[in-house]
Amino acid sequence: MKSAILVFMLGCAVVLYSQNEVKPPAPVFPIPSAAQMAWHQMEMNAFVHFTTNTFTGKEWGFGDENPGIFNPAQANVQQWINIFQKAGFRGVILTAKHHDGFCLWPSTYTHHSVVNSPYKGGKGDIVMEVAEGCKRYGLKMGVYLSPWDRNHARYGTPEYVDYYRNQLKELIADYGPFFEIWFDGANGGDGYYGGAKDTRKIDGRTYYDWPGTINMVNKINPNVIFFSDAGPGCRWVGNEKGVAGETNWNTISVDTLYAGKPNIEQLLNTGSEDGTSWVPAEVDVSIRPGWFYHQEEDSQVKTPEKLFEIYLSSVGRGAVLLLNVPPDRRGLIHENDIQSLKGFRRILDRTFKINLAQKASVRASSHRGNHPLFAPKNLLDDDFDSYWATEDNETTANVEITLKSERTLQYIELQEYIKLGQRVKSFSVEAWLNNQWQTVATGTTIGYKCILPLNSIKTAQLKITFRDSKACLAISKISIY
Ligand code: FUL
């Protein structure tokens, strides 16, 4: 009799289950494009600043530099890319042209380039060599083409904008497609300008007609991420120190970003909860004090520990890290920079070697429709697309993770399933210590990734409480190290 009842109940459950097909949570808009999603997953890219400045000792060339000084006699671009790959970078962004206007490729639109330099007898092409290196070592490539050009005689007129667009087309045709194009914000001022040596002011909002340029590029290089203060692909993080906001929304309202706006850096640093576009932060910072190589800074290369701190305040706050590693006058990455990068890699490998959550057990206060598709166990696997979710009206919930045994813990890492938008506004982490739950970390936003220190606590149990969220929870992964 008992077993008949059981069979009947099971039958009802199956019927109910298939009747109530559990739908995934509705997206919280805005959401990332597929290209932005792939960009988030790159996490760390290398930035390369290289031009006549490397040989003059300047940071901003005036534009009157003789191309004859560009002579990286021992250049080995493959060495750069190999080092970047070993350090764990997934992409490289090269200054094809910085503000001084010197082009690292033989552009058909100017003579102010490698063609008139001694590099490989005028037959050299740094952009080509970077493109080849990226293919060889499996990295994606991007370019920085400075809109401000202190060499060009027509800078400030519509003719220059055509020149700029022609160069973009040329770069994409010959070396693209690129994963990212950098539209730097520094604009206008004094310069050589073909010998005029005057000061030129442009209206940054209208002069370049960015929508026109973006439209043009999108046709020939679809899915490229445009970097600028206002995106549309990704945004500047508001400082060059390597620090994203502890609260870091991927969302921002682009029409609120204009040059001269008070506290714009602060807004770029944190994004805004009610932002109407998905424009995530990119953290650009140099391994040295300057963006270009200067011998006198050889002793000021950031230490592996400092680079790891930057990793935590960039990747660990849901941003992408763009670390500048400038080649020296020989055309090589300097030994000191290599040592730092190696040390940084060792710290990353050591810290994130064993994810203790993988062999742990997990339970949640609830899960969506009690359906396995949204079960808490999805938090522990490596598949970004499998996630734990709550019912539509549940914006608070908790998850308990029990390790096999008591361990010393250094970090907890959380990832939101941002394909459905960024949601979490506040959460806390408690540990079972001395027979009670004690708060060991608190956070606000999570986004693509959030890493918080656990300061060597010894415990076998953690409880993560999601306290506030824009909508129901959708969490992809929790890792413990
Ligand atoms: C700034 C430039 O002026 C610097 O020289 C450097 O390229 C940095 C990444 O962006 O706006």
Coordinates of C-alpha atoms in Angstrom, one line a residue, residues 79-339:
Q79 CA 60.1 38.0 -27.6
W80 CA 57.5 40.6 -26.3
I81 CA 54.5 38.5 -27.3
N82 CA 56.0 35.3 -25.9
I83 CA 56.6 37.0 -22.6
F84 CA 53.0 38.3 -22.6
Q85 CA 51.6 34.9 -23.3
K86 CA 53.6 33.3 -20.5
A87 CA 52.4 36.0 -18.1
G88 CA 48.8 35.1 -18.9
F89 CA 47.7 38.0 -21.2
R90 CA 45.1 37.1 -23.8
G91 CA 45.5 40.1 -26.0
V92 CA 47.9 42.9 -26.9
I93 CA 47.1 46.5 -27.7
L94 CA 49.9 48.4 -29.6
T95 CA 50.3 52.2 -30.0
A96 CA 50.4 52.0 -33.8
K97 CA 50.5 55.9 -33.6
H98 CA 50.8 58.0 -30.4
H99 CA 50.3 61.7 -30.1
D100 CA 53.6 62.5 -31.9
G101 CA 52.1 61.1 -35.1
F102 CA 55.0 58.6 -35.9
C103 CA 53.5 55.5 -37.4
L104 CA 54.9 52.1 -36.5
W105 CA 53.7 50.7 -39.9
P106 CA 54.5 51.9 -43.5
S107 CA 51.3 53.9 -43.9
T108 CA 50.5 55.1 -47.4
Y109 CA 49.1 58.3 -46.0
T110 CA 52.3 59.7 -44.4
H111 CA 56.1 59.6 -44.6
H112 CA 56.3 60.1 -40.8
S113 CA 56.8 56.4 -40.2
V114 CA 59.1 53.5 -39.9
V115 CA 59.8 53.9 -43.6
N116 CA 62.0 56.8 -42.9
S117 CA 63.7 55.2 -39.9
P118 CA 66.8 53.1 -39.8
Y119 CA 64.8 50.2 -38.4
K120 CA 65.4 47.2 -40.8
G121 CA 66.7 49.7 -43.4
G122 CA 63.2 51.4 -43.7
K123 CA 61.6 48.0 -44.5
G124 CA 60.5 47.3 -40.9
D125 CA 56.9 47.1 -39.8
I126 CA 56.3 46.8 -36.1
V127 CA 52.5 46.5 -36.5
M128 CA 53.0 43.5 -38.8
E129 CA 55.4 41.9 -36.4
V130 CA 53.0 42.2 -33.5
A131 CA 50.2 40.7 -35.7
E132 CA 52.5 37.8 -36.6
G133 CA 53.5 37.3 -32.9
C134 CA 49.8 37.3 -31.8
K135 CA 49.0 34.6 -34.4
R136 CA 52.0 32.6 -33.3
Y137 CA 51.3 32.7 -29.6
G138 CA 47.5 32.7 -29.8
L139 CA 46.8 36.3 -28.5
K140 CA 44.2 38.7 -29.9
M141 CA 45.4 42.0 -31.2
G142 CA 44.2 45.5 -30.8
V143 CA 45.5 49.0 -31.8
Y144 CA 45.7 52.4 -30.3
L145 CA 45.6 55.1 -33.0
S146 CA 45.9 58.4 -31.3
P147 CA 43.2 60.8 -32.5
W148 CA 45.4 63.7 -31.5
D149 CA 48.3 64.0 -34.0
R150 CA 50.9 66.7 -33.2
N151 CA 52.7 66.0 -36.5
H152 CA 49.9 66.4 -39.0
A153 CA 49.7 69.8 -40.7
R154 CA 45.9 69.6 -41.1
Y155 CA 45.1 68.5 -37.5
G156 CA 42.0 70.5 -36.5
T157 CA 40.4 70.5 -40.0
P158 CA 38.0 68.0 -41.6
E159 CA 40.8 66.8 -43.8
Y160 CA 42.6 65.3 -40.8
V161 CA 39.6 63.3 -39.8
D162 CA 39.6 61.7 -43.3
Y163 CA 43.3 61.0 -42.8
Y164 CA 42.5 59.4 -39.4
R165 CA 39.8 57.3 -40.9
N166 CA 42.0 56.2 -43.8
Q167 CA 44.6 55.0 -41.4
L168 CA 42.1 53.0 -39.4
K169 CA 40.9 51.4 -42.6
E170 CA 44.4 50.7 -43.7
L171 CA 45.3 49.1 -40.3
I172 CA 42.2 46.9 -40.3
A173 CA 42.7 45.8 -43.9
D174 CA 46.4 45.0 -43.5
Y175 CA 46.6 43.7 -39.9
G176 CA 43.1 43.2 -38.6
P177 CA 40.6 42.2 -37.5
F178 CA 41.2 43.7 -34.1
F179 CA 39.5 42.8 -30.8
E180 CA 39.8 46.3 -29.5
I181 CA 40.5 49.8 -30.8
W182 CA 41.6 52.5 -28.4
F183 CA 40.4 56.1 -28.9
D184 CA 42.5 58.0 -26.5
G185 CA 41.0 61.0 -24.8
A186 CA 44.0 63.4 -24.8
N187 CA 43.1 65.9 -27.5
G188 CA 44.4 69.2 -28.9
G189 CA 47.0 71.6 -27.7
D190 CA 50.3 72.7 -28.9
G191 CA 52.3 70.8 -31.5
Y192 CA 54.5 70.8 -34.5
Y193 CA 51.6 70.5 -37.0
G194 CA 53.7 70.3 -40.1
G195 CA 55.9 73.2 -39.0
A196 CA 53.2 75.6 -37.9
K197 CA 54.1 75.0 -34.3
D198 CA 50.9 76.5 -32.9
T199 CA 48.2 75.5 -30.5
R200 CA 45.0 73.9 -31.9
K201 CA 41.8 73.5 -29.9
I202 CA 39.2 71.1 -31.1
D203 CA 35.7 70.4 -29.8
G204 CA 36.2 66.8 -28.6
R205 CA 32.5 66.1 -28.8
T206 CA 32.0 67.1 -32.5
Y207 CA 35.3 67.3 -34.3
Y208 CA 36.0 63.6 -34.9
D209 CA 32.4 62.6 -35.6
W210 CA 32.9 59.4 -33.6
P211 CA 29.5 57.9 -34.6
G212 CA 30.6 58.2 -38.2
T213 CA 34.0 56.5 -37.5
I214 CA 32.4 53.8 -35.3
N215 CA 29.9 53.1 -38.0
M216 CA 32.7 52.8 -40.6
V217 CA 34.8 50.5 -38.5
N218 CA 31.8 48.3 -37.6
K219 CA 31.3 47.5 -41.3
I220 CA 34.9 46.3 -41.8
N221 CA 35.7 45.0 -38.3
P222 CA 32.5 43.8 -36.8
N223 CA 32.5 43.1 -33.0
V224 CA 35.4 45.2 -32.2
I225 CA 35.4 46.8 -28.7
F226 CA 35.8 50.6 -28.9
F227 CA 37.6 52.0 -25.9
S228 CA 36.9 55.7 -25.0
D229 CA 35.7 57.5 -22.0
A230 CA 32.2 56.9 -23.2
G231 CA 32.7 53.5 -24.9
P232 CA 30.7 52.2 -26.6
G233 CA 32.7 49.0 -26.1
C234 CA 34.4 49.7 -22.8
R235 CA 35.2 52.8 -20.7
W236 CA 38.2 54.3 -19.0
V237 CA 38.2 53.5 -15.3
G238 CA 39.0 57.1 -14.3
N239 CA 42.6 56.7 -13.1
E240 CA 45.9 55.2 -14.3
K241 CA 46.7 53.6 -10.9
G242 CA 45.2 50.2 -11.6
V243 CA 42.1 50.7 -9.4
A244 CA 38.5 50.0 -10.3
G245 CA 35.8 51.0 -7.9
E246 CA 35.0 48.6 -5.1
T247 CA 31.5 49.2 -6.4
N248 CA 31.8 48.7 -10.1
W249 CA 28.7 48.7 -12.3
N250 CA 29.2 47.7 -15.9
T251 CA 26.4 50.0 -16.7
I252 CA 26.6 53.7 -17.2
S253 CA 24.5 56.3 -19.1
V254 CA 26.7 57.4 -21.9
D255 CA 24.9 60.8 -22.2
T256 CA 26.1 61.7 -18.7
L257 CA 29.7 61.4 -19.7
Y258 CA 31.1 64.6 -21.2
A259 CA 34.5 66.2 -20.8
G260 CA 34.6 68.8 -18.1
K261 CA 31.8 67.2 -16.1
P262 CA 32.6 67.5 -12.4
N263 CA 33.7 64.2 -10.8
I264 CA 33.6 62.4 -14.1
E265 CA 36.6 60.2 -12.9
Q266 CA 34.5 59.1 -10.0
L267 CA 31.6 58.2 -12.2
L268 CA 33.8 56.3 -14.6
N269 CA 35.4 54.5 -11.7
T270 CA 32.1 53.0 -10.3
G271 CA 29.7 53.2 -13.3
S272 CA 26.1 53.7 -12.3
E273 CA 23.5 51.3 -11.0
D274 CA 20.8 52.7 -13.3
G275 CA 23.1 53.2 -16.3
T276 CA 21.4 52.6 -19.7
S277 CA 24.3 51.1 -21.6
W278 CA 26.7 48.2 -20.9
V279 CA 30.1 49.9 -21.0
P280 CA 32.4 48.0 -18.6
A281 CA 35.6 49.5 -17.1
E282 CA 39.0 48.8 -18.5
V283 CA 41.9 49.4 -16.1
D284 CA 44.9 50.8 -18.0
V285 CA 48.1 51.1 -15.9
S286 CA 51.8 50.9 -16.6
I287 CA 54.3 48.5 -15.1
R288 CA 56.6 51.6 -14.9
P289 CA 56.0 55.2 -13.8
G290 CA 55.8 56.3 -17.5
W291 CA 53.9 54.8 -20.5
F292 CA 57.1 54.7 -22.5
Y293 CA 60.4 53.1 -21.6
H294 CA 62.9 55.4 -19.9
Q295 CA 66.2 53.9 -18.7
E296 CA 66.1 56.0 -15.5
E297 CA 62.9 54.2 -14.5
D298 CA 64.6 50.7 -14.6
S299 CA 64.6 50.5 -10.9
Q300 CA 61.0 51.6 -10.6
V301 CA 59.4 48.6 -12.3
K302 CA 56.3 47.5 -10.3
T303 CA 57.1 44.5 -8.1
P304 CA 55.2 41.2 -8.6
E305 CA 53.4 41.9 -5.3
K306 CA 52.3 45.3 -6.6
L307 CA 51.1 43.8 -9.8
F308 CA 49.1 41.2 -7.9
E309 CA 47.5 44.0 -5.8
I310 CA 46.6 45.7 -9.1
Y311 CA 45.1 42.4 -10.3
L312 CA 42.9 42.3 -7.2
S313 CA 41.7 45.9 -7.7
S314 CA 41.0 45.4 -11.4
V315 CA 40.1 41.8 -12.5
G316 CA 39.1 41.2 -8.8
R317 CA 36.6 44.0 -9.2
G318 CA 35.0 42.9 -12.4
A319 CA 37.1 45.0 -14.8
V320 CA 39.6 44.0 -17.5
L321 CA 43.3 44.8 -16.8
L322 CA 45.3 46.4 -19.5
L323 CA 48.9 46.4 -18.3
N324 CA 51.4 48.5 -20.2
V325 CA 54.8 46.9 -20.7
P326 CA 56.9 49.2 -22.9
P327 CA 59.8 47.8 -25.0
D328 CA 63.2 49.5 -24.4
R329 CA 65.5 51.2 -26.9
R330 CA 66.9 47.9 -28.0
G331 CA 63.4 46.8 -29.0
L332 CA 63.2 44.3 -26.2
I333 CA 61.2 44.0 -23.0
H334 CA 63.7 44.9 -20.3
E335 CA 65.0 42.2 -18.0
N336 CA 63.5 43.9 -14.9
D337 CA 60.0 43.9 -16.4
I338 CA 60.4 40.3 -17.4
Q339 CA 61.4 39.4 -13.8

